[in-house]
GROMACS .gro file of C-alpha atoms in nm:
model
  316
    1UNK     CA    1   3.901  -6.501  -2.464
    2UNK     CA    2   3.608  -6.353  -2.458
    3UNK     CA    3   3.450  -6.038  -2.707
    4UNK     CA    4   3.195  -5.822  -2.696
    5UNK     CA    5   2.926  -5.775  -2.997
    6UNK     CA    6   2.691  -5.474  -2.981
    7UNK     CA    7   2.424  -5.445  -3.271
    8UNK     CA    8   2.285  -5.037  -3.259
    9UNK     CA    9   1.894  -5.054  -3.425
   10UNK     CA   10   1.618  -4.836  -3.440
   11UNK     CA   11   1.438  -4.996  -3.220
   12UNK     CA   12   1.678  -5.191  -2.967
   13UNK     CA   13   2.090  -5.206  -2.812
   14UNK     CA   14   2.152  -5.564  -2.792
   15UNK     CA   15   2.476  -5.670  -2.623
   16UNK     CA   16   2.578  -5.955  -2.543
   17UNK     CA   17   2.985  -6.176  -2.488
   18UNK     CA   18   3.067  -6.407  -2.800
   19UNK     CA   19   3.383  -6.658  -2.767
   20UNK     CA   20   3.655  -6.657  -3.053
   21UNK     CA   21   3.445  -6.926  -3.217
   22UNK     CA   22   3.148  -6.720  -3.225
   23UNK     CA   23   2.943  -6.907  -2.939
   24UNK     CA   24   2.667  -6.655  -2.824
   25UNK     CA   25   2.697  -6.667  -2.402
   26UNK     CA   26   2.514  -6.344  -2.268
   27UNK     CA   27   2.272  -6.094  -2.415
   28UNK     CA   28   2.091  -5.798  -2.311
   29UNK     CA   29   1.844  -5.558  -2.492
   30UNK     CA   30   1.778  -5.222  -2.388
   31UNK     CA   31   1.554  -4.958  -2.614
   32UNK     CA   32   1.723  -4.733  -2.820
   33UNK     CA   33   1.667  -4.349  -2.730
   34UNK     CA   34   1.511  -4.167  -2.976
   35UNK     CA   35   1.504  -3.780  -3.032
   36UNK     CA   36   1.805  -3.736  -2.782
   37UNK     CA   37   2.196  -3.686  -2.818
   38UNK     CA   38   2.416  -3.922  -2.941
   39UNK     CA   39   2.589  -3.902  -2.594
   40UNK     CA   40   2.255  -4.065  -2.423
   41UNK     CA   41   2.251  -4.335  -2.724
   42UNK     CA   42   2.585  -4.453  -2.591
   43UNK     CA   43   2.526  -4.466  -2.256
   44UNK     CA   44   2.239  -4.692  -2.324
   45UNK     CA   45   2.497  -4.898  -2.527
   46UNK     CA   46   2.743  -4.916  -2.250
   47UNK     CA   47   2.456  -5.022  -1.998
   48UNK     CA   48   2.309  -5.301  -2.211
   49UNK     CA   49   2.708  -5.402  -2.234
   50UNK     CA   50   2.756  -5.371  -1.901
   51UNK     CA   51   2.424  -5.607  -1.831
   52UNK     CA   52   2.567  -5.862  -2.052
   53UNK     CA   53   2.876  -5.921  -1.906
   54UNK     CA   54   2.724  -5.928  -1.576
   55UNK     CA   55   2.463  -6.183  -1.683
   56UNK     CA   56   2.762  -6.441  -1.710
   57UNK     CA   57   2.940  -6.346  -1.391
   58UNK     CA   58   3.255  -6.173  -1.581
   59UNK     CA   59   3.366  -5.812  -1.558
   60UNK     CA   60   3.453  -5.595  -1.866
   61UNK     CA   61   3.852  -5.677  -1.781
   62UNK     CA   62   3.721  -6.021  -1.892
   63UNK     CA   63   3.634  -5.880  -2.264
   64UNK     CA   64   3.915  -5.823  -2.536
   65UNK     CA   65   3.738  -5.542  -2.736
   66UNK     CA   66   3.388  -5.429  -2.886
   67UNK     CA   67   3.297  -5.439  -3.163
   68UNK     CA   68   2.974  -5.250  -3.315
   69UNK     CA   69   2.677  -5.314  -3.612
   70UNK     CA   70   2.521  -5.014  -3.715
   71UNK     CA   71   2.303  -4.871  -3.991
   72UNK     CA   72   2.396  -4.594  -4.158
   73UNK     CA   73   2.684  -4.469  -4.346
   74UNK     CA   74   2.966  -4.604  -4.141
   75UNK     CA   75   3.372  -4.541  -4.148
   76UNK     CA   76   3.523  -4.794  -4.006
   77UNK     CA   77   3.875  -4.652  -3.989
   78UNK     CA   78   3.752  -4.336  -3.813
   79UNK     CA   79   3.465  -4.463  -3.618
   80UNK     CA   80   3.236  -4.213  -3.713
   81UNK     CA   81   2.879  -4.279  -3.885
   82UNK     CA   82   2.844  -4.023  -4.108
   83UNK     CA   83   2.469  -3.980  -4.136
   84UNK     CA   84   2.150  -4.264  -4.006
   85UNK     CA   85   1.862  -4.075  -4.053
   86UNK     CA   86   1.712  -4.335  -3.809
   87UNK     CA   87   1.895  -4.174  -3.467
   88UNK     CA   88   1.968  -3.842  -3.667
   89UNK     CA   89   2.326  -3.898  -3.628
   90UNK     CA   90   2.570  -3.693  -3.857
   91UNK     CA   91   2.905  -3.736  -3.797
   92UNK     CA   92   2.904  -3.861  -3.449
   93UNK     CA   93   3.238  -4.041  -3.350
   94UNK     CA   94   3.068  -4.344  -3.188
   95UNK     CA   95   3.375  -4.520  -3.124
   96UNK     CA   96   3.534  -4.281  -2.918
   97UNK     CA   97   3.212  -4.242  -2.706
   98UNK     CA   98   3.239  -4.575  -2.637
   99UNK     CA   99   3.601  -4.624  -2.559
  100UNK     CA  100   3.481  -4.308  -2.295
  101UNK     CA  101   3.239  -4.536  -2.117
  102UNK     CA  102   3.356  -4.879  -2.158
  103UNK     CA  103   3.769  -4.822  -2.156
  104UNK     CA  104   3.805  -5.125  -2.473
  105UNK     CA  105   3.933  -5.101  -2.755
  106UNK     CA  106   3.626  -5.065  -3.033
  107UNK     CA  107   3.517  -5.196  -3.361
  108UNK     CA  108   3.253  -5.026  -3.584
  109UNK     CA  109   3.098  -5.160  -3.869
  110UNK     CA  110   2.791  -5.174  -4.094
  111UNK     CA  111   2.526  -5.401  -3.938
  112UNK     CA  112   2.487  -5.588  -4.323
  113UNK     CA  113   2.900  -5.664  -4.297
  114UNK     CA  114   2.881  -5.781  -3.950
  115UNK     CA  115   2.592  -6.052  -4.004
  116UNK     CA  116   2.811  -6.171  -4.352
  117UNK     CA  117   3.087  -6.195  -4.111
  118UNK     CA  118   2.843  -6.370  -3.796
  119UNK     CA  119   2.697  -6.636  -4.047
  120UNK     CA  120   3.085  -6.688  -4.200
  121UNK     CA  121   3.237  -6.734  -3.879
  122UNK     CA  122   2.978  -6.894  -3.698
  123UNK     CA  123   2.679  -7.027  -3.893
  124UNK     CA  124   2.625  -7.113  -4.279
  125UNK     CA  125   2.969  -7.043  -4.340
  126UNK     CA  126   3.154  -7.159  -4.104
  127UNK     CA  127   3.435  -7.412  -4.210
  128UNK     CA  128   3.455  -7.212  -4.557
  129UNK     CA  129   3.686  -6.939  -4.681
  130UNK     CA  130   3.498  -6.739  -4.870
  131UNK     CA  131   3.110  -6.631  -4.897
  132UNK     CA  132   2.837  -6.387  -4.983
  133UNK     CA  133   2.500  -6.338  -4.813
  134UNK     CA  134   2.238  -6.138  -4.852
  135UNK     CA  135   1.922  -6.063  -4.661
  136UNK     CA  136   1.586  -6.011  -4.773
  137UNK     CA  137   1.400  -5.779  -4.585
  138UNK     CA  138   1.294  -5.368  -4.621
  139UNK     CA  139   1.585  -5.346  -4.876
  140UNK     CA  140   1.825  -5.617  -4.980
  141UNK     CA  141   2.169  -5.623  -4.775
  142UNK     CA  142   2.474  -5.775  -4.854
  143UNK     CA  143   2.808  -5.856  -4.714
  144UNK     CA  144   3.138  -6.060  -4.867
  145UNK     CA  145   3.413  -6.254  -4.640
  146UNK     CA  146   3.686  -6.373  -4.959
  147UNK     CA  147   3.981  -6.557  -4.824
  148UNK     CA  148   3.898  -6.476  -4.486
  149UNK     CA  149   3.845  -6.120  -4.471
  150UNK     CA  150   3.564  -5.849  -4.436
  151UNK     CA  151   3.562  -5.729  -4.754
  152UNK     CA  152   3.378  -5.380  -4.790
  153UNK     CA  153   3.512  -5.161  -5.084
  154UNK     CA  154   3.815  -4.941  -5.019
  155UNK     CA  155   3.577  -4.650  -4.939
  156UNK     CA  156   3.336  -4.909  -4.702
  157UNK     CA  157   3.061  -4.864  -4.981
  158UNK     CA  158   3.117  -5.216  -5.082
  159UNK     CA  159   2.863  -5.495  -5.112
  160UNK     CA  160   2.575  -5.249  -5.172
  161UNK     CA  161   2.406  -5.557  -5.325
  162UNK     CA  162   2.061  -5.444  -5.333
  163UNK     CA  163   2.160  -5.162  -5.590
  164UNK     CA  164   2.311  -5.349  -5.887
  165UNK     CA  165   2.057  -5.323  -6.195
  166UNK     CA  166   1.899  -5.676  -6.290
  167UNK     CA  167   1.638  -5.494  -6.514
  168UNK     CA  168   1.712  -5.222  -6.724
  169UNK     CA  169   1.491  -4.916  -6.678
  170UNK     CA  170   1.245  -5.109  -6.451
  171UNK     CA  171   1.091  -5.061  -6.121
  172UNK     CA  172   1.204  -4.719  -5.946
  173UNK     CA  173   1.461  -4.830  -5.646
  174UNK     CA  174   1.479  -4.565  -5.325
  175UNK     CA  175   1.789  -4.492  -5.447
  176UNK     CA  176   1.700  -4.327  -5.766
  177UNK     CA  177   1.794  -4.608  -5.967
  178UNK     CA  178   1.585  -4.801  -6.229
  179UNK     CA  179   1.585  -5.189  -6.184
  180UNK     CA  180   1.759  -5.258  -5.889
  181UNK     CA  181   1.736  -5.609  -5.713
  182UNK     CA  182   1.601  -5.423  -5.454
  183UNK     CA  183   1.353  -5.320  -5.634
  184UNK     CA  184   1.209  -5.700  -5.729
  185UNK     CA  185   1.351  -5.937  -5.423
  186UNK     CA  186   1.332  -5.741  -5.075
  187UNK     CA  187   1.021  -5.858  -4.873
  188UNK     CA  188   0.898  -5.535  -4.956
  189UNK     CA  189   0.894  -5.593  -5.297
  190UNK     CA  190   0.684  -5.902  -5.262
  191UNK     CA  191   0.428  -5.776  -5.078
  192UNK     CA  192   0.412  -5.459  -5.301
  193UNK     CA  193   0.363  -5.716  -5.550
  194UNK     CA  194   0.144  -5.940  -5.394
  195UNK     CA  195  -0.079  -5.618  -5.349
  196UNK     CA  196  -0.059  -5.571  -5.751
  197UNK     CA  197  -0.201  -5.883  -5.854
  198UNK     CA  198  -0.442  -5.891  -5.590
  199UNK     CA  199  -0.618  -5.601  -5.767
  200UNK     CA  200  -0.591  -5.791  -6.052
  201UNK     CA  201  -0.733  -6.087  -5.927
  202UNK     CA  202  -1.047  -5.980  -5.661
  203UNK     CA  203  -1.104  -6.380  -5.696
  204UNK     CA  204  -0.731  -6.450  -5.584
  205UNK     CA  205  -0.730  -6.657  -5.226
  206UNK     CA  206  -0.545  -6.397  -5.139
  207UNK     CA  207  -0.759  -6.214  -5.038
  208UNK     CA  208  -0.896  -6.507  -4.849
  209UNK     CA  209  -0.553  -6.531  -4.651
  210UNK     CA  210  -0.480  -6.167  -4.641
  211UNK     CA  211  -0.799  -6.035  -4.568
  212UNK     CA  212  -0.714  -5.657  -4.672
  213UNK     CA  213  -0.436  -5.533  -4.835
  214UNK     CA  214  -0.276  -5.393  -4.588
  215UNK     CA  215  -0.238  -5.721  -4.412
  216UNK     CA  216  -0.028  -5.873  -4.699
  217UNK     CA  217   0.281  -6.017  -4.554
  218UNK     CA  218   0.600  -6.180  -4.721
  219UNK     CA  219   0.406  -6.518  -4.578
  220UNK     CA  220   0.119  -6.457  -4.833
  221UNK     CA  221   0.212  -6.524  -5.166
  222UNK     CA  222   0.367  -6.848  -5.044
  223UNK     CA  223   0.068  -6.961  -4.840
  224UNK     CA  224  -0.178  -6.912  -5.123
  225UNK     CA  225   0.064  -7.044  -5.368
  226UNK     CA  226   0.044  -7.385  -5.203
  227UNK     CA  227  -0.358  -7.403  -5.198
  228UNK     CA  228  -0.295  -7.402  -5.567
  229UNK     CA  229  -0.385  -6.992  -5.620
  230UNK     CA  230  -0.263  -6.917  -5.985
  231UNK     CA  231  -0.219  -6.581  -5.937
  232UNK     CA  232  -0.021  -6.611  -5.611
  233UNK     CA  233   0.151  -6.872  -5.751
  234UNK     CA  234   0.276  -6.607  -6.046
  235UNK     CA  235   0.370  -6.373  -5.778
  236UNK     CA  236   0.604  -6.631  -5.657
  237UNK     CA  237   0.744  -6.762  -5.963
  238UNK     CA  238   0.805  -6.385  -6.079
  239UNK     CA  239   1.006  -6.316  -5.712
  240UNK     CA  240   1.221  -6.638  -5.788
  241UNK     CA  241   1.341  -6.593  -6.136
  242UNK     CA  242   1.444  -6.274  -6.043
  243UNK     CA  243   1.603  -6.403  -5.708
  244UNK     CA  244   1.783  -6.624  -5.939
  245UNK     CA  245   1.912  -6.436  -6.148
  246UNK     CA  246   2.076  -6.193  -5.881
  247UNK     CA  247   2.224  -6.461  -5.695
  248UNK     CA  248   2.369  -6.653  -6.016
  249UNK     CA  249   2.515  -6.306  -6.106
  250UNK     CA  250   2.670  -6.205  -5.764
  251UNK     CA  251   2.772  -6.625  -5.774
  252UNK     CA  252   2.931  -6.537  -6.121
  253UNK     CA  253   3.116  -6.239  -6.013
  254UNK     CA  254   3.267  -6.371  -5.674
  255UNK     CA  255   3.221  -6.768  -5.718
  256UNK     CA  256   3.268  -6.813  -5.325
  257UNK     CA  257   3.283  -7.119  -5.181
  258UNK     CA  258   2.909  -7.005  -5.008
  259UNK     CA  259   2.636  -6.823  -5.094
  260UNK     CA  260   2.382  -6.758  -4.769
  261UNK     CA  261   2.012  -6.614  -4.821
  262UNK     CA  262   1.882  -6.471  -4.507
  263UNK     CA  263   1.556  -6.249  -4.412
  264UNK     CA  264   1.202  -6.299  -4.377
  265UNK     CA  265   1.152  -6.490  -4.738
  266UNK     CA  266   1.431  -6.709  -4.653
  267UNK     CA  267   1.192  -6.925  -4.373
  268UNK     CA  268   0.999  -7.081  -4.623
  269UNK     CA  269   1.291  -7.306  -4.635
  270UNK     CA  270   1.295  -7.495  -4.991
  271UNK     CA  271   1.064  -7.392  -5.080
  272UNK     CA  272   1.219  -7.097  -5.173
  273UNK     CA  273   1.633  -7.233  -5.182
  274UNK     CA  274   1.496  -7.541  -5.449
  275UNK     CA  275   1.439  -7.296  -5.748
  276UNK     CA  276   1.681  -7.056  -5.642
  277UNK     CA  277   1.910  -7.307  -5.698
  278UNK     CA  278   1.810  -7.519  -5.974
  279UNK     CA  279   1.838  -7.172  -6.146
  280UNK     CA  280   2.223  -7.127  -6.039
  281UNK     CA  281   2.272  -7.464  -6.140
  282UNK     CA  282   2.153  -7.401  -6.466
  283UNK     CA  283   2.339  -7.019  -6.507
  284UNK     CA  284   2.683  -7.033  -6.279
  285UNK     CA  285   2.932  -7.020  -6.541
  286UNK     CA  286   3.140  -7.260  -6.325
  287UNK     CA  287   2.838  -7.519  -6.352
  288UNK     CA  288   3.066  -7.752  -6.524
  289UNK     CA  289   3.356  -7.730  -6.252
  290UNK     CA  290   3.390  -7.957  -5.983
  291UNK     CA  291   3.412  -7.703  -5.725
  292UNK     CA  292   3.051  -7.539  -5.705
  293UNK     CA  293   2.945  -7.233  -5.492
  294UNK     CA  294   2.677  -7.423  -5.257
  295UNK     CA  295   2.366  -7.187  -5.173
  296UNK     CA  296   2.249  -7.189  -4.800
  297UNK     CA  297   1.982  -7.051  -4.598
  298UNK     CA  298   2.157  -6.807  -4.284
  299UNK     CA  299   2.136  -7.018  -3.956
  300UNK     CA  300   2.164  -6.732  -3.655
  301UNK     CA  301   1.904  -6.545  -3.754
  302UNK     CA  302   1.911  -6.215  -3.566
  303UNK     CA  303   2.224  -6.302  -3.373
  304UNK     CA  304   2.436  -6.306  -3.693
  305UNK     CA  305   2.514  -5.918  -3.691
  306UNK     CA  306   2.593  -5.949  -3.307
  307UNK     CA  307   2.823  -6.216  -3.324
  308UNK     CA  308   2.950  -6.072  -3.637
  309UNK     CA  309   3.026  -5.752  -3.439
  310UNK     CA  310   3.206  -5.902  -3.205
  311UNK     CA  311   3.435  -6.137  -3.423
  312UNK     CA  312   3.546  -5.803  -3.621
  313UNK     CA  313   3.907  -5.767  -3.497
  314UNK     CA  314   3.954  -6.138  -3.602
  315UNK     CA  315   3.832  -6.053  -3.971
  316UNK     CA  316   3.927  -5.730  -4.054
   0.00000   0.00000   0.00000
């Protein structure tokens, strides 16, 4: 049986045929049209998933259904994204455009759900019944599989991890908030950081690695952290307490079987995951059980939301 997983960005369509355990086989990439009518977006869709089925000699009678990762605000049930200011879609009914070109039965879903679900079915999580991941990267996404299902809020609004308060009336969020994890742990954070105390610090090797401020990248801190730089090495401390404390609170309020950290901070490997976790082991309220959540790095990378996509009418 074979699916197919389609993840919509800004940027690219990538397509490509995922087995029912979540083995990647074929993949294409097309652009994504910008400035032009949803109608165009979806026939790019429907040729990059027409190029990945070819790529392994099958024909789309071969795939069981389609399932879709998109930004935006997404209803599942209806198949309609409701607004992506990305595309300038409101209210287009992207599954039934694609039923229209590709004759399948189709799956939408936020593109944050469907890499929870990839790395769950397929990478970190696989064996488990239950996790949570989140990603690190322009914001901080989130997604939940408990006892084996998608879970996304009975309105899809679910999981909005980044947007839960870890600091009372601090940093200003995007979203209006005050305090948001977003605010302190996304990759953008931590370079908007990094920039802070480099101002602070004109001595700061820092600036040796960096260059400019502008070129500060979520690689910075932690390079000039381990020439021995005090003040990056307070930029990273700073990022991982308050890491810490959003995972050990998320850990606390779901206590899955797996927790997964993805995105760009998540390749420094543990050198990031060590404190991270020596601070859950020290604030999980079920540090005493026997059964502990166990906190992973994401293994597929940026094939989790695609295979996650794909895998959607086995989860939902």
């Amino acid at each position: 049986m074979y699916y197919l997983g389609i993840d919509l960005g800004g940027t690219n369509v990538a397509a490509a045929v995922v087995t029912e355990k979540g083995e990647l086989l074929g993949k294409a990439s097309l652009p994504t049209p910008r400035g032009v009518p949803a109608d165009q977006v979806a026939d790019q869709m429907a040729a990059a998933s027409r190029a990945a089925v070819e790529q392994m000699g099958l024909s789309m009678d071969d795939i069981a259904s389609v399932g879709i990762g998109s930004p935006g605000t997404i209803e599942p049930d209806t198949g309609v994204i409701r607004f992506w200011s990305n595309l300038d879609f409101s209210n287009v009914p992207l599954t039934a455009l694609m039923a229209e070109r590709l004759n399948k039965e189709i799956y939408l879903e936020n593109d944050a759900n469907a890499a929870a679900l990839g790395e769950f079915a397929a990478g970190a999580g696989k064996g488990s019944n239950s996790m949570v991941a989140i990603t690190l990267g322009t914001g901080v996404g989130g997604g939940a599989v408990l006892n084996g299902k998608l879970y996304t809020g009975f309105n899809y609004a679910g999981m909005e991890v980044g947007h839960f308060v870890i600091e009372h009336g601090g940093r200003l969020c995007t979203c209006g908030r005050k305090g948001c994890f977003e605010a302190y742990c996304s990759a953008t954070a931590l370079i908007k950081r990094t920039r802070e105390v480099m101002q602070d610090h004109p001595d700061s090797k820092l600036w040796e690695l960096a260059g400019s401020l502008e070129a500060v990248n979520g690689r910075t801190p932690f390079d000039a952290a381990a020439l021995g730089d005090a003040a990056a090495g307070m930029v990273i401390d700073e990022y991982v307490d308050y890491l810490g404390c959003g995972v050990a609170s998320l850990v606390n309020i779901f206590q899955p079987e797996v927790f997964c950290i993805g995105g760009g901070p998540s390749a420094q490997g543990e050198t990031l995951m060590a404190p991270v976790r020596y601070i859950l082991n020290r604030e999980d309220y079920a540090r005493n059980s026997v059964h502990r959540t166990r906190l992973v790095r994401a293994a597929l990378g940026n094939d989790a939301g695609i295979i996650g996509a794909a895998l959607l009418p086995l989860f939902r």
